Coordinates of C-alpha atoms in Angstrom, one line a residue:
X1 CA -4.5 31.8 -0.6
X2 CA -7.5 34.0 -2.5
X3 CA -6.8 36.3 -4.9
X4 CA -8.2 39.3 -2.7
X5 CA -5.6 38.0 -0.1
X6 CA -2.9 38.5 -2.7
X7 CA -3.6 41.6 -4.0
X8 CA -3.8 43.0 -0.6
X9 CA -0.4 41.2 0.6
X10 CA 1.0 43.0 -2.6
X11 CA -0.4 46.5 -1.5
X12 CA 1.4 46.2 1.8
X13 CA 4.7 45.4 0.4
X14 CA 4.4 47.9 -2.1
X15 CA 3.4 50.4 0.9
X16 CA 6.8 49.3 2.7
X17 CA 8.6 49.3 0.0
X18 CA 7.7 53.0 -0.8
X19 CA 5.3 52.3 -3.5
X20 CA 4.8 50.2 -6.5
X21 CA 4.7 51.3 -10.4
X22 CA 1.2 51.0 -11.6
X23 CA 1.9 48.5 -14.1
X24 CA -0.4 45.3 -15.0
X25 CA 0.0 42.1 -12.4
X26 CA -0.5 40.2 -15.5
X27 CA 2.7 41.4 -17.0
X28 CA 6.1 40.0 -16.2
X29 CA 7.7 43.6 -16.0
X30 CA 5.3 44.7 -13.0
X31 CA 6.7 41.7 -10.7
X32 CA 10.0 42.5 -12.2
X33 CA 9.4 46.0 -10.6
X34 CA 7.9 44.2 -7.3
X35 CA 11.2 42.2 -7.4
X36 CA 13.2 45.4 -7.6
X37 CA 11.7 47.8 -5.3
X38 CA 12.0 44.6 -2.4
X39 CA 15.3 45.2 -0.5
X40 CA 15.3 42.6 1.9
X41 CA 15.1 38.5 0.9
X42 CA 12.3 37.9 2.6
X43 CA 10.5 40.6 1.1
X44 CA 11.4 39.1 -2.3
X45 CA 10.2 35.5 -1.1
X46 CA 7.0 37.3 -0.6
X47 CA 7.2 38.8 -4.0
X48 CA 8.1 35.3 -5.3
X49 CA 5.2 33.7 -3.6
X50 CA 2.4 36.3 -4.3
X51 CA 3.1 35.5 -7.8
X52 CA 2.9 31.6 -7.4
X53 CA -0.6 32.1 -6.5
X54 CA -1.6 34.9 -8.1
X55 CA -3.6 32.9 -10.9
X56 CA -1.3 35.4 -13.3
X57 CA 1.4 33.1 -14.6
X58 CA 1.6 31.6 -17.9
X59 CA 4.7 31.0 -20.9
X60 CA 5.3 34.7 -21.1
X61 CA 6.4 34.8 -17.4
X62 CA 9.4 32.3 -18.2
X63 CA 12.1 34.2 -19.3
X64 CA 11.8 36.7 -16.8
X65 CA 11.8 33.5 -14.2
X66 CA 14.7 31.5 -16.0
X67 CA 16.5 34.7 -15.5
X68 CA 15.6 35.5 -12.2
X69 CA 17.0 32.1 -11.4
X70 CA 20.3 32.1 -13.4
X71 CA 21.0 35.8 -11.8
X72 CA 20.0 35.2 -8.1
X73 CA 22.2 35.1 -5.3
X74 CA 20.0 34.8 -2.1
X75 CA 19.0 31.1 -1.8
X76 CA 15.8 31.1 -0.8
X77 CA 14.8 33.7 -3.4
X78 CA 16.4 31.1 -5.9
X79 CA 14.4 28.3 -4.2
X80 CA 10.7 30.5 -4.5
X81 CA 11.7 30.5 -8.3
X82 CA 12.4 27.3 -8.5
X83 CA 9.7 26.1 -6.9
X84 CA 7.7 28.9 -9.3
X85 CA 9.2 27.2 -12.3
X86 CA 7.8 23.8 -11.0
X87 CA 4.1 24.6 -10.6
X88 CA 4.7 25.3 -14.2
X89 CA 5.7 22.3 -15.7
X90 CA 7.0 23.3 -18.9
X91 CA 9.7 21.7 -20.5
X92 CA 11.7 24.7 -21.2
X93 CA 12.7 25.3 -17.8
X94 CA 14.8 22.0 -17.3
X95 CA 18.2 23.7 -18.8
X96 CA 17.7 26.5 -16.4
X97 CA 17.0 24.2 -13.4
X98 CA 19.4 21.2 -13.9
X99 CA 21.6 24.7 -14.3
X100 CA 20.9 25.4 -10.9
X101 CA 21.5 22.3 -9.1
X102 CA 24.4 22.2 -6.7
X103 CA 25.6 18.7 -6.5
X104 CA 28.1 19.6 -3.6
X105 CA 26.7 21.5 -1.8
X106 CA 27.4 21.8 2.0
X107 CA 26.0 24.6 3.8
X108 CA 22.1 24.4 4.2
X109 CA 20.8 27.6 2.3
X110 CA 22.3 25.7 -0.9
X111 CA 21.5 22.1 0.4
X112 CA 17.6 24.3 0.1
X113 CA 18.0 25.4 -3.0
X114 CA 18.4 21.7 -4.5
X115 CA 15.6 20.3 -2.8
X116 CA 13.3 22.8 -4.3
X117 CA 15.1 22.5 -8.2
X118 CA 14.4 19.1 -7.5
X119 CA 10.9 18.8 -6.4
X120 CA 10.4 21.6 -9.7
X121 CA 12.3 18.9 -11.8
X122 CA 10.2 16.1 -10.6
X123 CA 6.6 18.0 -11.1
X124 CA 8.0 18.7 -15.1
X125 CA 8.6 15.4 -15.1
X126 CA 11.1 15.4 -17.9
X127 CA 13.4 12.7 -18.1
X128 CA 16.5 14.5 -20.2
X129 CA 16.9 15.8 -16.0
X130 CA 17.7 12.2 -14.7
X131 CA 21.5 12.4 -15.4
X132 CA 21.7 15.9 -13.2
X133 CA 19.5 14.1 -10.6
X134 CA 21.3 10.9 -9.9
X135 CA 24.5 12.6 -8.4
X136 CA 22.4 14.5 -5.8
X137 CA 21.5 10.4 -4.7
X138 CA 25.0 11.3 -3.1
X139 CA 24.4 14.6 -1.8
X140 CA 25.3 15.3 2.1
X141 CA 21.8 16.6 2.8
X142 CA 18.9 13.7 3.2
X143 CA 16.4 15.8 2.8
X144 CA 17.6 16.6 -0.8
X145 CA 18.6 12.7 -1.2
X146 CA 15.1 12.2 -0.8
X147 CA 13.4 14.8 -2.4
X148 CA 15.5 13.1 -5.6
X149 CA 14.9 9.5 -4.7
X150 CA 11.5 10.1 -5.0
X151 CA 11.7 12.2 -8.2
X152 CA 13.8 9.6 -9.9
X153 CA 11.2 6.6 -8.9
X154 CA 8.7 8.8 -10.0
X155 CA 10.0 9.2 -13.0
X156 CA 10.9 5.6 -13.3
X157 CA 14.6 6.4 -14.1
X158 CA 16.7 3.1 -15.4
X159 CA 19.8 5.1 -14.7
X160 CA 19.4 5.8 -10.8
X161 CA 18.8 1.6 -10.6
X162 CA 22.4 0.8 -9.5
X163 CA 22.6 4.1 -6.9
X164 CA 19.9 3.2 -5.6
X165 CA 20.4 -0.6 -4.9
X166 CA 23.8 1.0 -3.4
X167 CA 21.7 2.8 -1.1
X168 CA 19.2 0.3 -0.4
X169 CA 22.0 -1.7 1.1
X170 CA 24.0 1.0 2.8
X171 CA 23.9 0.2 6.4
X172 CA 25.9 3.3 6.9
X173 CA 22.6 5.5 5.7
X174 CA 19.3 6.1 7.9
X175 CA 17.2 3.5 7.8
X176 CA 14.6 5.7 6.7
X177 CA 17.0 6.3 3.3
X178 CA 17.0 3.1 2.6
X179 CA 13.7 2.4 2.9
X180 CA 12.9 5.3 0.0
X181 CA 15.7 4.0 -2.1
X182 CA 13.9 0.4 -1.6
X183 CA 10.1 1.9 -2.6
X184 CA 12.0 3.9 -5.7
X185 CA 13.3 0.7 -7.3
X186 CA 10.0 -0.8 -7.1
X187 CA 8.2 2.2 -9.0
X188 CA 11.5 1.8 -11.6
X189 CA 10.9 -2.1 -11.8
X190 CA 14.4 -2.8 -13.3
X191 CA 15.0 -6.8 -12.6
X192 CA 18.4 -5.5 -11.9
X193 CA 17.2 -4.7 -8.4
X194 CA 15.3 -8.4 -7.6
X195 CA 18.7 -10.1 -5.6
X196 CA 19.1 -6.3 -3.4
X197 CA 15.3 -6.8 -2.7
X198 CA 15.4 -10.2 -2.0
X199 CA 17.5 -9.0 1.2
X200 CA 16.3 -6.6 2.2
X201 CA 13.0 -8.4 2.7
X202 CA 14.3 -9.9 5.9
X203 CA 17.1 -7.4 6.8
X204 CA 16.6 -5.5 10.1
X205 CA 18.5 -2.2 11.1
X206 CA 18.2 -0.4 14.4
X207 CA 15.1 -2.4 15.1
X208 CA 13.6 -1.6 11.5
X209 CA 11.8 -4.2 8.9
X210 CA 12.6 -3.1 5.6
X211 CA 9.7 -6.4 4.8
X212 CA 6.8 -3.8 4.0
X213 CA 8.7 -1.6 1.5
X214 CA 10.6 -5.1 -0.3
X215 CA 8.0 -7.3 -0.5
X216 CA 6.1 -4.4 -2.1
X217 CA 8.8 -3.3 -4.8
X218 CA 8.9 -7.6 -5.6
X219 CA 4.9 -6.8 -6.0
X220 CA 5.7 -4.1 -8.3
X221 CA 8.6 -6.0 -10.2
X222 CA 6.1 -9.0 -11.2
X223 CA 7.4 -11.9 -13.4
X224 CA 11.5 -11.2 -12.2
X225 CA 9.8 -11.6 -8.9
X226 CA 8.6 -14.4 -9.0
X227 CA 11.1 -16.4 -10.9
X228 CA 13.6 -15.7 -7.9
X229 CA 10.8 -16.3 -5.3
X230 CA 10.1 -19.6 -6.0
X231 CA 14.0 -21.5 -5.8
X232 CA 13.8 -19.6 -2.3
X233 CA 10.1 -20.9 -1.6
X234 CA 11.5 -24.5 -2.3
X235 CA 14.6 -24.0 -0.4
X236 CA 17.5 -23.8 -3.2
X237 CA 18.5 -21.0 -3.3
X238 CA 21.8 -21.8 -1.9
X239 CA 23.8 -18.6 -1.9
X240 CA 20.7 -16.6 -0.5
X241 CA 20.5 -19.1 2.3
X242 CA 24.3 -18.8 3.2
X243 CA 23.7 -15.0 3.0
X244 CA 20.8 -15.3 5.2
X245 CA 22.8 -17.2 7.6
X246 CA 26.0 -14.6 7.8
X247 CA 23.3 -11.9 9.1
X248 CA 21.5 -14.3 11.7
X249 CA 18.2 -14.3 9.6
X250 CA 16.0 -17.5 10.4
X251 CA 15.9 -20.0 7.3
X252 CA 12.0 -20.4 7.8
X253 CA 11.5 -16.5 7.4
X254 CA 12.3 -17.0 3.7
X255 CA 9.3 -19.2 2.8
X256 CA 6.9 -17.8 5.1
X257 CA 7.8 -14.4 3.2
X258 CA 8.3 -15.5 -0.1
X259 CA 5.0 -17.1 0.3
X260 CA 3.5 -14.0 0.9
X261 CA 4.7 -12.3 -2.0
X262 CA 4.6 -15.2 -4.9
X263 CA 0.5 -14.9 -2.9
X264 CA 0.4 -11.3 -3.8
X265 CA 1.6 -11.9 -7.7
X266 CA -0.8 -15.1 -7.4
X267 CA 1.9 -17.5 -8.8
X268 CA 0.5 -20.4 -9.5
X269 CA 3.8 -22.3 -10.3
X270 CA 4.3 -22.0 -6.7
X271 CA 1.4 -23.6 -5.6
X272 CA 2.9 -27.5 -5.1
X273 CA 5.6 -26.4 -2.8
X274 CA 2.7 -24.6 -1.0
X275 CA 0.9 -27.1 -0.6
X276 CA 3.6 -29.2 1.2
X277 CA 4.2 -26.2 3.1
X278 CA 0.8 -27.0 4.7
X279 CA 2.7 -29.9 6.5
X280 CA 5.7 -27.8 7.4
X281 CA 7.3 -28.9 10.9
X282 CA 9.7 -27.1 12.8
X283 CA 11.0 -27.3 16.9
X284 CA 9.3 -24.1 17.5
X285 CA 5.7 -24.5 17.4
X286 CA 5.2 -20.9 16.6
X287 CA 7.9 -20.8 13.3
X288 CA 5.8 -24.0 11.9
X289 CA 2.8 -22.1 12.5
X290 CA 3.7 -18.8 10.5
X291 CA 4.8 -21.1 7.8
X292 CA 1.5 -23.1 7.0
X293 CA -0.4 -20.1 8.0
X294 CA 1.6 -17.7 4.7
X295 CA 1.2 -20.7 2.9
X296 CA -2.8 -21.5 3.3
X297 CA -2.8 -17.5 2.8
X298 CA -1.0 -17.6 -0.4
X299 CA -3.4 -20.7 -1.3
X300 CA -6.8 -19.2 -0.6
X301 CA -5.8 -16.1 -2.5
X302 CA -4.8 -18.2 -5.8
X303 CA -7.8 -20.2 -5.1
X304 CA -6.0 -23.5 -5.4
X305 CA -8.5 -26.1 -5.0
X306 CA -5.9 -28.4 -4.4
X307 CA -5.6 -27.0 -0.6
X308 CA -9.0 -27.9 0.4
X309 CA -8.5 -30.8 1.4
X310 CA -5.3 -30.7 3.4
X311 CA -6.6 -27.2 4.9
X312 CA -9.8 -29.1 6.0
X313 CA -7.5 -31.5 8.2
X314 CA -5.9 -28.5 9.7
X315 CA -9.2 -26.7 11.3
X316 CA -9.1 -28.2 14.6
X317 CA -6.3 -26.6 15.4
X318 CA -6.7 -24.9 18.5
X319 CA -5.5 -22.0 18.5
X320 CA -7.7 -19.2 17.7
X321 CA -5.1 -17.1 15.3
X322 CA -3.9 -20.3 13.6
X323 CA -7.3 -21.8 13.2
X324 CA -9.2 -18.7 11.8
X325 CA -5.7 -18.2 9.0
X326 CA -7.2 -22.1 7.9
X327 CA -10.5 -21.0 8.3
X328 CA -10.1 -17.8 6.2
X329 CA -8.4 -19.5 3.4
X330 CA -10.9 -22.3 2.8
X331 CA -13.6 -19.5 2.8
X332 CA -11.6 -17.9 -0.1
X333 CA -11.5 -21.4 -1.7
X334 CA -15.2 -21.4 -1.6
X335 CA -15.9 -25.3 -1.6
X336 CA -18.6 -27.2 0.2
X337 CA -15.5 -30.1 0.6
X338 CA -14.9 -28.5 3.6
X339 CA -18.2 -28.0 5.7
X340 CA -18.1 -31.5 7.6
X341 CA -14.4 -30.5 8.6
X342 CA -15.7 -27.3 9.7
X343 CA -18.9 -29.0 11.6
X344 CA -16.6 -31.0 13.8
X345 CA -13.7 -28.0 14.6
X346 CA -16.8 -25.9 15.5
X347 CA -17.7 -28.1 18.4
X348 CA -13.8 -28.0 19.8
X349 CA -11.5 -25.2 21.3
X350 CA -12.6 -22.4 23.4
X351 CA -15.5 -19.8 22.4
X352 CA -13.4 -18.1 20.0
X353 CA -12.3 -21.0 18.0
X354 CA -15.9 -22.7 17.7
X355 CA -17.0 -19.0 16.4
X356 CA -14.2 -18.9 13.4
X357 CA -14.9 -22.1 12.3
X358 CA -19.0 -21.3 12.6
X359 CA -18.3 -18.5 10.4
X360 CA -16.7 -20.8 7.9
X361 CA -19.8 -22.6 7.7
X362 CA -21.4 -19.4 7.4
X363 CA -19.4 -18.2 4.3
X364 CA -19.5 -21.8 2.5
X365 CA -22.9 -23.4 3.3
X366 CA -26.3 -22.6 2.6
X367 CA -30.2 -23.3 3.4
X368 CA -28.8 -27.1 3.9
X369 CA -26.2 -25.7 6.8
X370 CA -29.2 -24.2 8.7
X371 CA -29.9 -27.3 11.0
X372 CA -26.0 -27.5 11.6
X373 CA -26.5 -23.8 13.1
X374 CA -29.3 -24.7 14.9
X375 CA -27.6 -27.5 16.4
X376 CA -24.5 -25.8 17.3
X377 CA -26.7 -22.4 18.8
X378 CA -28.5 -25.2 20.8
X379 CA -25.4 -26.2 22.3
X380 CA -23.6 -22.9 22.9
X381 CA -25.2 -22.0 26.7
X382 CA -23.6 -25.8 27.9
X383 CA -20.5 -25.1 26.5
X384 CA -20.2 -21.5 27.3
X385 CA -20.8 -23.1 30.8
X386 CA -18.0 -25.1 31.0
X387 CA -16.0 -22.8 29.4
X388 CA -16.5 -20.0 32.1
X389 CA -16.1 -23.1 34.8
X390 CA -13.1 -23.9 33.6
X391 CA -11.6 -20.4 32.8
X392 CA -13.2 -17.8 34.6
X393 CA -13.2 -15.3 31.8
X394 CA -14.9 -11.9 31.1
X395 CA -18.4 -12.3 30.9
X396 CA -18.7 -15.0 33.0
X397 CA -19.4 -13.3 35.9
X398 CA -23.7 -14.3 34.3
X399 CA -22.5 -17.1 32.9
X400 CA -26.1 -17.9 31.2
X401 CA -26.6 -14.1 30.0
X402 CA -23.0 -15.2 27.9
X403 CA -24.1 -18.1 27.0
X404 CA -27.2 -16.9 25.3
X405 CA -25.9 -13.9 23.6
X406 CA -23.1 -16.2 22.1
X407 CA -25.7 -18.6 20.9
X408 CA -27.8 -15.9 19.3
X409 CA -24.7 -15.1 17.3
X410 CA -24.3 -18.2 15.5
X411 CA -28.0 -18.0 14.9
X412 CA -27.2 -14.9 13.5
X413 CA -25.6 -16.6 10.7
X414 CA -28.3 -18.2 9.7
X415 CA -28.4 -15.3 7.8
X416 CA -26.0 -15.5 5.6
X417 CA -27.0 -18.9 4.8
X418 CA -30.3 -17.8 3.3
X419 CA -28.6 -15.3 1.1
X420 CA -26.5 -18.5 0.0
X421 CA -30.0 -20.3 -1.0
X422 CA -31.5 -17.1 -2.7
X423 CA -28.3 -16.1 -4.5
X424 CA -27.4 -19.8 -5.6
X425 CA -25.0 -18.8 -8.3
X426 CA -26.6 -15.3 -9.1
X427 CA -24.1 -12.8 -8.9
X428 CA -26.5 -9.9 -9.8
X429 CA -28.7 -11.1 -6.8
X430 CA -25.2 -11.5 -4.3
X431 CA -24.7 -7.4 -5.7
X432 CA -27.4 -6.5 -4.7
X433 CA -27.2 -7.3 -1.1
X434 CA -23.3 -5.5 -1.3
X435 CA -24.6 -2.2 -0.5
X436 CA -26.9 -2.3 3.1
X437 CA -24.6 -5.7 4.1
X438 CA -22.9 -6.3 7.4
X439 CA -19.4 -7.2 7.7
X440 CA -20.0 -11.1 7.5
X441 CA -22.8 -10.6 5.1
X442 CA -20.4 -8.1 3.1
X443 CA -17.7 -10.7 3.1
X444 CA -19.9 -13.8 1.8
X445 CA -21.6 -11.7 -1.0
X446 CA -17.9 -10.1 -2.5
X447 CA -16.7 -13.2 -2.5
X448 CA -19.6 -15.0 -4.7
X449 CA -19.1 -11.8 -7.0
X450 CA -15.1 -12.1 -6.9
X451 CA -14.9 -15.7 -8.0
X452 CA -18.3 -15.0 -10.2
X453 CA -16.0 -13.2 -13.0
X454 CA -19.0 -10.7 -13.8
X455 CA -17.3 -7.8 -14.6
X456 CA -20.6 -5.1 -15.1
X457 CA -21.3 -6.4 -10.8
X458 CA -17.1 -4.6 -10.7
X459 CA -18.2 -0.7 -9.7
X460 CA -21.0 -2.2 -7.1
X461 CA -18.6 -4.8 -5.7
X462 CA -15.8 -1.0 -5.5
X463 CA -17.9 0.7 -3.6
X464 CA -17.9 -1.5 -0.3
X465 CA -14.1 -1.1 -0.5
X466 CA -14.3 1.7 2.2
X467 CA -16.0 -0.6 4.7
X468 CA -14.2 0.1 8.1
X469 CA -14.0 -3.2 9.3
X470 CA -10.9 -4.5 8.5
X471 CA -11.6 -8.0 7.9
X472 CA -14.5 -7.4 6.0
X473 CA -12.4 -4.6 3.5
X474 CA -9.5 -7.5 3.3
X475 CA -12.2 -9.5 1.7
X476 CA -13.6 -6.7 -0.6
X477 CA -10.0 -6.1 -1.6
X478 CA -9.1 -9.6 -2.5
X479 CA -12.6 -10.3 -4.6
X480 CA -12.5 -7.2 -7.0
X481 CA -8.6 -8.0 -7.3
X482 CA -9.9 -11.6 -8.4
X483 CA -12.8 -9.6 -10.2
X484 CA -10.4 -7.4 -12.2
X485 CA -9.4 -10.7 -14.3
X486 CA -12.3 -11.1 -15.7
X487 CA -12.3 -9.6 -19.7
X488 CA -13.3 -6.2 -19.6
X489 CA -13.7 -5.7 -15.9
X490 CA -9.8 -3.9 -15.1
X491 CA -11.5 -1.5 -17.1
X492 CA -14.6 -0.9 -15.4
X493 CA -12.9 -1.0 -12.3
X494 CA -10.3 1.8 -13.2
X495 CA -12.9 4.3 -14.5
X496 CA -15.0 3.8 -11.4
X497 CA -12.8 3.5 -8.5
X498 CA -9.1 4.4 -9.6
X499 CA -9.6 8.3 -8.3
X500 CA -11.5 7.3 -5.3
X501 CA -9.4 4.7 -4.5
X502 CA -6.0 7.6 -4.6
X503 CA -7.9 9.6 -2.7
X504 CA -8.7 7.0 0.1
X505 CA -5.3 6.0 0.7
X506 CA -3.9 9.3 1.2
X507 CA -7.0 10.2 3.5
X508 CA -5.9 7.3 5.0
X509 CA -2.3 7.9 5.2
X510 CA -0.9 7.4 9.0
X511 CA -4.5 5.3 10.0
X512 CA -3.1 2.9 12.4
X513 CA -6.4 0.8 11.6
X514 CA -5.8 0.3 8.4
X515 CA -2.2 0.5 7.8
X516 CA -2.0 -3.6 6.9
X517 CA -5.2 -4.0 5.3
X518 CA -4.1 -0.9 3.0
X519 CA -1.3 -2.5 1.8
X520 CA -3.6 -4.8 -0.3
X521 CA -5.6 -2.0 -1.5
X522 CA -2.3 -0.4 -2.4
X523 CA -1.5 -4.0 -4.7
X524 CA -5.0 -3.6 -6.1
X525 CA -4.5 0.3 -7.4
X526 CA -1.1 -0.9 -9.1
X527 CA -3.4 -3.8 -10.7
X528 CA -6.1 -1.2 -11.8
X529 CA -3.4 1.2 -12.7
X530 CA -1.5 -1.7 -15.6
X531 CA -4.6 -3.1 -16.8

């Protein structure tokens, strides 16, 4: 609201009101008079409001407020205040507010009031106000339970950590309560809440995975984390697996998921087990899948050379999905060990198989690859044949035009591999290709700068980290995360993309596109934010 629109808001209320005292707006006593003269509530909301964005407030305005707030009756006149008192932020206003509060209240004008002293609480920021906030974690309005679940995560309250593994786990409360209680002990990072997180990572309600918000809060917990992660990786954590089986959760879900998250903290104490998880078998063909899929996942992003060579025997597979998981963490990797593996799966499987493992080749190989590419471009048109002979699918209605186009795109990688001879352990030359690149140059040259641990190539490497594809941005995520290791480079990174990067995900917010991929880039801000 402008200040013109204020001032003229102000004259019409003081015309209906039957005229104002000409007193300075930059005075306390002229909106005591503006409070006054207004007979009506709403016409004291107004008041309340005009004076909220007025531009005129500052520390001599806070008596009259902390009065106006003790001696209100009319709720939402109280809750303008309060919310007044808020956009202040000043610490003197906490015995006035917590004052305020209503613990049990029950009718919704009061149930109003708390969620605005709360919100004003929260934006002070003060933490002498947890001890009047955690009761209201009981209130019989959500909106006000969540107004202070956020404000106590926020404000990383050790106090609200048992309420809120209570509510967590209250199957009794929305789902949508527990998922806020579940994101507030992350922000808190008390260890006390690890074994209520560790169930809720599988726990369903109403058709609801709680997995997003848990697996996150574990991100945010670290070390605790992982030290319970990894007996339920292995398998021995016995009372979690009898738990598991009381609610009907799968047994395999647990190290597909702790997989993911001891991938997220990059545990390395985890890697053995993960690597035998590469040979995981199961009756269901798709539950052994998901299992050596997290687990090459958790692999590539630790970089654990000691997959390459079981991940290599697992790129025939197939299955497109399965195949490009393999394929994906061997480029992470980043070793040559697995080309020939690569050469052979690239020749196998339908279209869309050969093409993930010919972009392996792509993202590992260089000038040396580039009669492999020919070979395999030469080849595409017979095997596109077949392939449309046997299956009949889209395209195939010119089965030659398909064909060729298809075998123009792994040509098209023959790009990439001359970057690979150019850039041969340069990572100022790979940085300098990050700006203009395509999304599977873009993916080759962050990853030579990720694992290249040369921190002044961070800010370049930053920028691409609002690329639209979502592949490509996965990859940008996980180098400068690798990146952000190297000495001096967190900091680099923070002072050049921490804003930006705040600003993107809320932009973002509610994107279906990039709801998953923005779960990394959410890891990577807490990184920036601790280093």
């Amino acid at each position: 609201m402008s200040r013109s629109f204020v001032a003229l808001s102000l004259a019409v209320s003081c015309l209906a009101l039957g005229g104002c005292k000409k007193e300075d707006p930059k005075t306390p006593e002229y909106w005591q008079s503006s409070l006054e003269g207004a007979k009506r509530p709403d016409d004291k909301v107004r008041v309340i409001e005009s004076l909220r964005t007025s531009g005129n407030v500052n520390e001599q305005f806070l008596p009259f407020l902390h009065a106006r707030l003790s001696s209100e009756r009319r709720p939402e006149v109280k809750a303008a205040v309060a919310r007044t008192l808020g956009d202040f932020h000043h610490p003197t206003s906490l015995e006035p507010l917590t004052a305020a509060l209503d613990p049990g209240a029950s009718d919704v004008p009061a149930q109003q009031v708390n969620k605005a002293v709360v919100g004003a609480l929260g934006r002070i920021g003060d933490e002498r106000a947890v001890p009047s906030l955690v009761p209201l974690l009981r209130s019989k309005d959500n909106y006000t339970r969540i107004e202070a679940i956020q404000v106590l995560g926020a404000m990383k309250a050790k106090p609200a950590v048992e309420p809120l593994i209570q509510l967590a786990t209250d199957e009794s409360a929305e789902p949508f309560l527990n998922k806020k209680a579940i994101e507030a002990l992350g922000q808190i990072g008390d260890p006390r809440a690890v074994p209520a997180l560790m169930r809720t990572l599988t726990k369903e309600r109403r058709g609801m995975s709680f997995y997003v918000e848990s697996s996150f809060a574990l991100f945010q917990l670290g070390s605790p984390a992982a030290d319970a992660l990894l007996p339920v990786l292995e398998g021995k954590d016995a009372e979690l697996l009898t738990w598991a089986k009381a609610q009907g959760v799968n047994p395999a879900s647990y190290p597909m998921k702790a997989a993911q998250v001891l991938g997220d903290l990059r545990e390395k104490r985890a890697v053995p087990t993960l690597v035998k998880q590469l040979s995981f078998t199961h009756s269901d063909p798709q539950i052994q899948a998901l299992v050596r899929m997290q687990a090459a996942d958790a692999l590539g992003r630790m970089r654990a050379q000691e997959a390459v060579k079981p991940l290599a025997g697992l790129v025939g597979e197939p299955d497109p999905t399965v195949r490009d998981a393999y394929v994906r963490a061997l480029a992470l990797l980043g070793s040559r060990d697995a080309l020939p593996a690569l050469e052979k799966a690239a020749g196998t499987g339908d279209w869309y198989s050969r093409e993930i493992a010919m972009k392996g080749i792509a993202m590992l190989g260089d000038a040396r690859e580039q009669p492999m590419l020919a070979k395999l471009a030469a080849a595409e048109p017979a095997r596109t044949a077949a392939d449309c002979q046997e299956t009949g699918e889209d395209g195939c209605q010119d089965a030659a035009a398909l064909g060729k186009k298809r075998a123009d795109q792994v040509q098209g990688y023959g790009a990439v591999l001359e970057a690979a001879q150019a850039c041969s352990g340069n990572a100022g030359c790979w940085s300098q290709r990050l700006p203009k690149a395509d999304a599977v140059l873009l993916q080759r040259a962050a990853l030579e700068v990720g694992r290249s641990g040369a921190a002044d190539q961070g800010p370049t490497l930053a920028s691409r980290l609002t690329e639209r594809d979502t592949e490509a941005r996965a990859t940008v995520i996980q180098a400068v995360d690798w990146l952000a290791d190297a000495p001096g480079a967190a900091k680099k990174l923070r002072e050049a993309s921490l804003p930006a990067l705040k600003k993107q995900l809320e932009d973002e917010k509610g994107n279906s596109n990039f709801v998953r991929v923005n779960e990394d880039l959410r890891r990577l801000m807490v990184k920036l934010e601790r280093a």
